[in-house]
Coordinates of C-alpha atoms in Angstrom, one line a residue:
I11 CA 151.4 87.0 53.9
G12 CA 152.0 90.9 54.8
F13 CA 154.6 92.3 57.0
S14 CA 155.1 95.0 58.8
R15 CA 157.5 97.1 61.2
Q16 CA 156.9 98.1 64.6
E17 CA 158.5 99.5 68.0
Y18 CA 159.2 97.1 70.3
G19 CA 161.6 97.0 73.1
G20 CA 162.9 100.6 72.2
G21 CA 163.6 100.1 68.6
E22 CA 161.9 99.1 65.3
Y23 CA 161.6 95.3 64.5
E24 CA 160.2 93.3 61.8
K25 CA 156.7 91.8 62.7
L26 CA 156.6 88.1 61.7
S27 CA 153.8 85.9 60.8
L28 CA 153.4 82.2 61.5
S29 CA 151.9 79.6 59.4
A30 CA 151.3 75.8 59.7
W31 CA 151.1 73.4 56.5
P32 CA 149.4 71.3 55.3
S33 CA 147.1 72.4 58.0
P34 CA 147.1 73.7 61.8
V35 CA 144.4 70.8 62.3
V36 CA 146.9 67.7 62.4
P37 CA 145.6 64.4 62.8
L38 CA 147.2 62.5 65.8
G39 CA 150.2 60.9 64.6
Q40 CA 150.6 62.7 62.0
T41 CA 153.5 65.8 61.4
V42 CA 153.1 69.5 60.3
T43 CA 155.3 71.9 59.4
L44 CA 155.5 75.6 60.8
Q45 CA 157.1 78.4 59.4
C46 CA 158.1 81.8 60.3
H47 CA 157.8 84.3 57.6
S48 CA 160.2 87.2 57.4
H49 CA 161.8 89.6 54.6
S50 CA 164.9 88.0 55.4
P51 CA 164.8 84.2 55.3
L52 CA 168.4 83.5 56.1
K53 CA 167.9 84.4 59.5
R54 CA 167.7 82.3 62.4
F55 CA 164.6 82.0 64.2
R56 CA 163.1 80.6 67.8
L57 CA 159.5 78.8 68.3
F58 CA 157.7 78.8 71.5
K59 CA 154.7 77.3 72.7
R60 CA 152.7 79.6 74.8
D61 CA 151.7 77.1 77.2
G62 CA 154.4 76.7 79.8
K63 CA 153.4 73.8 81.5
R64 CA 154.1 71.3 78.7
H65 CA 158.1 71.2 77.6
L66 CA 158.8 70.4 73.6
P67 CA 162.4 69.2 73.0
E68 CA 162.5 70.0 69.5
L69 CA 161.7 73.8 70.2
Q70 CA 165.1 74.2 71.7
G71 CA 168.0 75.7 69.9
D72 CA 167.7 78.1 66.9
H73 CA 166.4 77.3 63.4
F74 CA 165.9 78.8 60.3
N75 CA 162.4 79.7 59.3
N76 CA 160.9 75.9 59.2
F77 CA 159.7 73.9 61.9
T78 CA 158.7 70.0 62.0
L79 CA 156.4 69.0 64.9
G80 CA 155.8 65.6 65.0
P81 CA 154.5 62.5 65.0
V82 CA 152.3 64.7 66.8
T83 CA 150.5 64.1 70.1
G84 CA 148.3 65.7 72.5
E85 CA 151.5 67.4 74.1
H86 CA 152.0 69.3 70.8
A87 CA 148.3 70.9 71.0
G88 CA 148.5 74.7 71.8
S89 CA 149.2 78.2 70.6
Y90 CA 152.8 79.0 69.1
T91 CA 154.7 82.2 68.4
C92 CA 158.1 82.8 66.6
S93 CA 160.8 85.7 66.4
E94 CA 164.2 86.3 65.5
A95 CA 166.8 84.2 67.4
Y96 CA 168.2 87.2 69.0
W97 CA 165.7 89.7 69.4
S98 CA 162.4 90.6 67.6
A99 CA 158.8 91.1 68.0
P100 CA 157.1 88.0 68.5
S101 CA 154.3 86.7 65.8
D102 CA 150.7 86.9 66.1
P103 CA 149.9 83.2 68.0
L104 CA 149.0 80.3 65.8
Q105 CA 146.8 77.8 67.2
I106 CA 147.9 73.9 66.5
V107 CA 145.0 72.0 66.9
V108 CA 145.4 67.9 67.3
S109 CA 142.5 65.6 66.0
G110 CA 141.5 62.3 66.5
V111 CA 142.0 62.3 70.3
F112 CA 138.3 61.5 70.6
K113 CA 135.6 59.4 68.6
K114 CA 134.3 61.3 65.8
P115 CA 130.6 62.9 65.7
S116 CA 128.0 62.7 63.2
I117 CA 126.7 65.4 60.7
S118 CA 123.4 65.7 58.9
A119 CA 122.0 68.2 56.3
H120 CA 118.3 69.1 56.7
P121 CA 116.4 69.0 54.9
G122 CA 119.1 67.7 52.5
P123 CA 122.6 68.1 50.5
L124 CA 121.1 69.6 47.5
V125 CA 120.0 73.1 47.9
Q126 CA 118.5 75.7 45.4
Q127 CA 120.2 78.7 45.2
G128 CA 118.8 81.0 47.8
Q129 CA 117.2 78.4 50.0
N130 CA 118.6 77.7 53.8
V131 CA 120.5 74.3 54.9
T132 CA 121.0 73.5 58.4
L133 CA 124.2 71.4 59.3
R134 CA 123.5 69.3 62.6
C135 CA 126.5 68.0 64.6
H136 CA 125.9 65.4 67.3
S137 CA 127.4 62.7 69.3
L138 CA 127.3 60.0 72.2
V139 CA 130.4 61.9 73.6
M140 CA 129.4 64.9 75.9
F141 CA 131.1 67.7 74.0
D142 CA 131.2 71.1 75.3
K143 CA 131.5 72.6 71.6
F144 CA 131.2 71.3 68.2
I145 CA 133.5 73.0 65.4
L146 CA 132.4 73.1 61.8
H147 CA 134.7 73.3 59.0
H148 CA 134.5 74.0 55.2
E149 CA 136.3 72.7 52.1
N150 CA 135.6 74.4 48.8
S151 CA 136.2 73.5 45.4
T152 CA 139.9 74.8 45.3
G153 CA 140.7 72.7 48.3
H154 CA 140.7 75.7 50.7
F155 CA 140.1 74.4 54.4
Q156 CA 138.7 76.8 56.7
R157 CA 136.5 77.0 60.1
H158 CA 133.2 78.0 59.4
G159 CA 132.2 78.4 62.8
E160 CA 131.8 76.7 66.4
M161 CA 128.8 76.5 68.9
L162 CA 128.9 75.5 72.3
T163 CA 126.7 72.8 73.8
G164 CA 125.6 71.0 77.1
G165 CA 125.2 67.3 77.7
Y166 CA 124.2 65.4 74.4
A167 CA 122.9 68.3 73.0
P168 CA 123.5 68.7 69.1
A169 CA 124.9 71.7 67.5
D170 CA 122.8 73.3 64.5
F171 CA 124.5 75.1 61.8
S172 CA 122.5 77.4 59.7
I173 CA 123.8 78.2 56.1
A174 CA 121.2 81.1 54.7
P175 CA 121.1 82.0 52.1
M176 CA 122.7 79.6 50.0
T177 CA 125.2 80.7 47.5
L178 CA 128.0 79.3 45.1
A179 CA 130.6 80.2 48.2
S180 CA 128.7 78.4 50.8
A181 CA 128.7 75.0 48.5
G182 CA 131.4 72.6 49.5
T183 CA 132.4 69.9 52.1
Y184 CA 131.6 70.1 55.5
R185 CA 133.2 68.2 58.4
C186 CA 132.6 68.7 62.0
Y187 CA 134.8 68.2 65.2
G188 CA 134.0 67.9 69.1
S189 CA 136.0 69.4 71.8
L190 CA 136.1 69.6 75.8
R191 CA 136.6 72.9 77.5
R192 CA 139.6 71.6 79.6
S193 CA 141.5 70.7 76.6
P194 CA 140.3 73.1 73.5
Y195 CA 143.3 72.4 71.1
E196 CA 142.6 68.7 71.5
W197 CA 139.7 67.6 69.1
S198 CA 137.8 64.5 67.9
A199 CA 138.6 62.9 64.8
P200 CA 136.3 64.5 61.5
S201 CA 132.6 63.5 61.3
D202 CA 132.2 61.6 57.7
P203 CA 131.9 64.5 55.3
V204 CA 128.9 65.7 53.9
D205 CA 128.7 67.5 50.6
I206 CA 126.6 70.6 49.9
M207 CA 125.6 71.0 46.8
I208 CA 124.0 74.2 45.2
T209 CA 121.1 73.5 42.5
G210 CA 119.4 75.7 39.9
L211 CA 122.2 77.5 38.2
S212 CA 121.8 75.8 34.6
K213 CA 118.8 74.4 32.9
K214 CA 117.6 70.8 33.7
P215 CA 118.9 67.8 31.5
S216 CA 116.5 64.6 30.8
L217 CA 116.3 61.4 32.5
S218 CA 115.0 58.4 30.7
A219 CA 115.0 54.2 30.7
Q220 CA 116.3 52.2 27.9
G221 CA 113.2 50.1 26.9
G222 CA 110.5 52.1 29.1
S223 CA 110.3 52.4 32.8
M224 CA 108.3 49.4 33.2
V225 CA 110.9 46.5 33.5
R226 CA 110.6 42.6 34.3
S227 CA 112.9 41.3 36.9
G228 CA 115.6 40.0 35.6
E229 CA 115.9 42.6 32.6
N230 CA 119.0 44.9 32.4
V231 CA 118.1 48.2 33.4
T232 CA 120.0 51.4 32.1
L233 CA 118.9 55.0 32.9
V234 CA 120.0 57.4 30.3
C235 CA 120.7 61.4 31.5
S236 CA 120.7 64.0 28.5
S237 CA 121.2 67.6 28.1
E238 CA 121.7 69.8 25.2
S239 CA 123.8 72.1 28.0
A240 CA 127.5 71.4 27.6
F241 CA 127.6 69.4 31.0
D242 CA 130.8 67.4 31.4
Q243 CA 129.4 64.9 34.1
F244 CA 126.2 63.6 35.5
H245 CA 124.8 62.7 38.9
L246 CA 121.9 60.2 39.1
L247 CA 119.7 60.0 42.2
R248 CA 117.0 57.9 43.9
E249 CA 114.7 59.3 46.3
G250 CA 117.5 61.5 47.6
V251 CA 120.1 59.0 47.5
N252 CA 123.2 59.8 44.9
L253 CA 123.8 56.7 43.0
G254 CA 127.2 58.4 41.8
R255 CA 127.9 60.3 38.9
H256 CA 129.1 59.2 35.3
L257 CA 131.2 61.4 32.7
A258 CA 129.1 62.6 29.5
G259 CA 129.9 60.1 26.4
G260 CA 128.7 60.6 23.3
Q261 CA 125.5 62.4 22.0
S262 CA 122.1 61.3 21.5
P263 CA 120.2 61.3 17.9
C264 CA 119.4 65.0 18.7
R265 CA 122.9 65.7 19.2
A266 CA 122.3 66.1 22.9
L267 CA 125.7 64.8 25.9
Q268 CA 124.1 62.0 27.5
A269 CA 125.8 59.5 30.1
E270 CA 124.5 56.0 30.7
F271 CA 123.8 54.5 34.0
P272 CA 123.6 50.9 33.9
L273 CA 121.9 49.1 36.7
G274 CA 122.3 45.5 36.0
P275 CA 119.3 43.1 36.2
G276 CA 116.4 44.5 37.4
T277 CA 115.0 43.8 40.9
P278 CA 112.1 45.1 42.6
A279 CA 114.7 46.8 44.9
H280 CA 115.3 49.0 41.8
S281 CA 111.6 50.5 41.8
G282 CA 111.3 54.0 42.6
V283 CA 111.9 57.4 41.5
Y284 CA 114.8 58.7 39.6
R285 CA 116.3 62.3 39.0
C286 CA 119.4 62.9 37.4
Y287 CA 121.3 66.4 37.3
G288 CA 124.4 67.6 35.4
S289 CA 127.5 69.8 36.4
F290 CA 131.0 70.8 35.5
T291 CA 134.5 69.2 36.8
R292 CA 135.3 72.8 37.2
S293 CA 132.7 73.5 39.6
P294 CA 131.7 70.1 41.2
Y295 CA 129.5 71.7 43.8
S296 CA 127.1 73.5 41.4
W297 CA 124.7 71.4 39.7
S298 CA 121.9 72.2 37.5
N299 CA 118.4 72.0 38.3
S300 CA 116.5 68.4 38.7
S301 CA 115.4 66.5 35.7
D302 CA 111.6 65.6 36.1
P303 CA 111.2 62.6 38.0
L304 CA 111.2 59.1 36.3
F305 CA 109.0 56.4 38.1
L306 CA 110.9 53.2 37.3
S307 CA 109.0 49.6 38.0
V308 CA 110.5 46.0 38.2
T309 CA 108.1 43.8 38.0
G310 CA 108.3 40.1 39.1
E311 CA 106.3 37.4 37.0
Q312 CA 102.8 37.6 38.6
P313 CA 101.2 34.6 40.3
L314 CA 97.9 33.1 39.6
P315 CA 95.2 35.7 41.2
G316 CA 92.2 34.5 43.0
P317 CA 88.7 35.2 42.3
C318 CA 87.8 38.8 41.5
F319 CA 84.7 39.9 42.8
V320 CA 82.6 41.9 40.5
V321 CA 81.2 45.1 42.9
P322 CA 79.6 48.6 42.4
V323 CA 82.8 50.6 43.6
Q324 CA 84.5 52.1 40.8
T325 CA 87.8 52.6 42.6
L326 CA 88.3 49.2 42.9
C327 CA 88.6 48.7 39.2
C328 CA 91.7 47.2 37.7
P329 CA 91.0 48.8 34.2
T330 CA 93.2 45.7 32.6
L331 CA 91.2 43.4 34.1
C332 CA 87.7 44.7 34.0
H333 CA 85.2 42.0 32.3
P334 CA 83.3 42.5 29.5
E335 CA 80.4 40.8 30.9
A336 CA 80.5 43.7 34.0
S337 CA 77.9 46.4 33.4
E338 CA 79.5 50.0 33.4
R339 CA 78.5 51.1 36.5
M340 CA 80.1 47.7 38.0
S341 CA 84.0 47.3 38.2
L342 CA 86.4 44.4 38.9
A343 CA 88.0 44.4 42.8
Y344 CA 91.1 42.8 41.7
S345 CA 93.7 41.7 44.5
C346 CA 97.2 42.9 44.2
L347 CA 98.6 41.6 48.0
S348 CA 97.6 38.0 47.6
P349 CA 95.5 35.6 45.6
G350 CA 92.0 35.2 47.3
I351 CA 92.1 38.2 49.9
F352 CA 90.0 41.1 48.9
F353 CA 89.0 44.1 51.2
L354 CA 85.5 45.3 50.6
P355 CA 83.5 48.0 52.3
P356 CA 80.3 46.6 54.0
S357 CA 78.2 48.2 51.9
T358 CA 79.2 46.2 48.8
I359 CA 79.1 42.6 50.4
P360 CA 78.1 40.8 47.6
S361 CA 74.2 39.1 47.6
P362 CA 73.4 35.5 46.3
G363 CA 73.2 35.4 42.6
W364 CA 76.1 37.5 42.3
R365 CA 78.9 35.9 39.9
F366 CA 82.6 36.4 40.3
Y367 CA 85.8 35.9 37.8
S368 CA 89.1 34.3 38.0
V369 CA 91.6 36.1 36.0
H370 CA 94.9 34.7 35.3
S371 CA 97.9 36.8 33.8
R372 CA 98.2 33.8 31.1
G373 CA 94.9 35.2 29.7
G374 CA 91.3 33.6 30.3
T375 CA 88.4 33.7 32.6
R376 CA 86.4 31.9 34.7
S377 CA 83.0 32.6 36.1
S378 CA 81.3 30.9 39.1
A379 CA 78.3 31.8 41.2
L380 CA 78.7 33.5 44.4
P381 CA 78.1 30.7 47.7
H382 CA 74.8 31.2 49.2
Q383 CA 74.4 33.0 52.6
G384 CA 75.2 30.3 55.1
S385 CA 77.3 28.2 53.1
E386 CA 81.0 28.1 53.5
R387 CA 83.2 31.0 52.1

């Protein structure tokens, strides 16, 4: 905080400054402390609200350099200055915004919240309330909270804020607010936060599944993320959805740091594509490159399938079910949707005299002749 001296009213006076703690954006019903900064903290000061249409009793009289406002209402929103109790140049104005007056908007990241260094990301703010303006705020890893930008809109139009190119300073937690033209210092509640991570600043970890990536329903599933880099935490994502983070604990046989992610008894809902990232607690918004994808498949008990036609369509072959009696140019069409239901192109309609096979998960086959044309199918 800097101070200066300037001519004011024919004399030389100290230029004061005014700040708000914990923030100039104050949730409805909370309190805020305004501090008038001076080289002489024992002086008495006065606080002025520049909007003369509203009368705030707590501003009357002389104070030392701290002024506490609240619990705040919309009446407290506005622009403030301070000066010495008797005579001095006023400080520069400080805007006090009261949030939570309107319903919160929504925020989303496009194409997603994980952004490679140097790439672009767009944060979109939108709401069912007809706001005239959206304001985007950014909080970084040091806890510094600042206004990133604002955009005028009309009707129900969203506001798109572009962050380009992505740098470590751009990573962090973003929220947006909405406001109306008639009350610019009264904002909506903040949107839910969106965390924007920069990736690619360190080498990728590796991801594996204990017991393999093919799991039967009901078996416990544990994924292991490991790296030779000294990451102290790992993050697991399934098809872009963050499943949480675990601290690094223990080492693999090859002395790589690793973290285990137990997913519990496997269900078909666990099937999907998984990736993991490494990071450091000292820089929580900076992640490594992505691990190679892991394709996890959780299967249940297979029902007994219906008959499988032998047809001359190589792409229909299910290699584990091909019958030894089938010729090399013929393949087994296996229904993976429902027993007895098959989808064959018109050019491969089987003719009388062909045979079909029933193949069961318990092993073994059974052959039968195809019905003749005109018979029941």
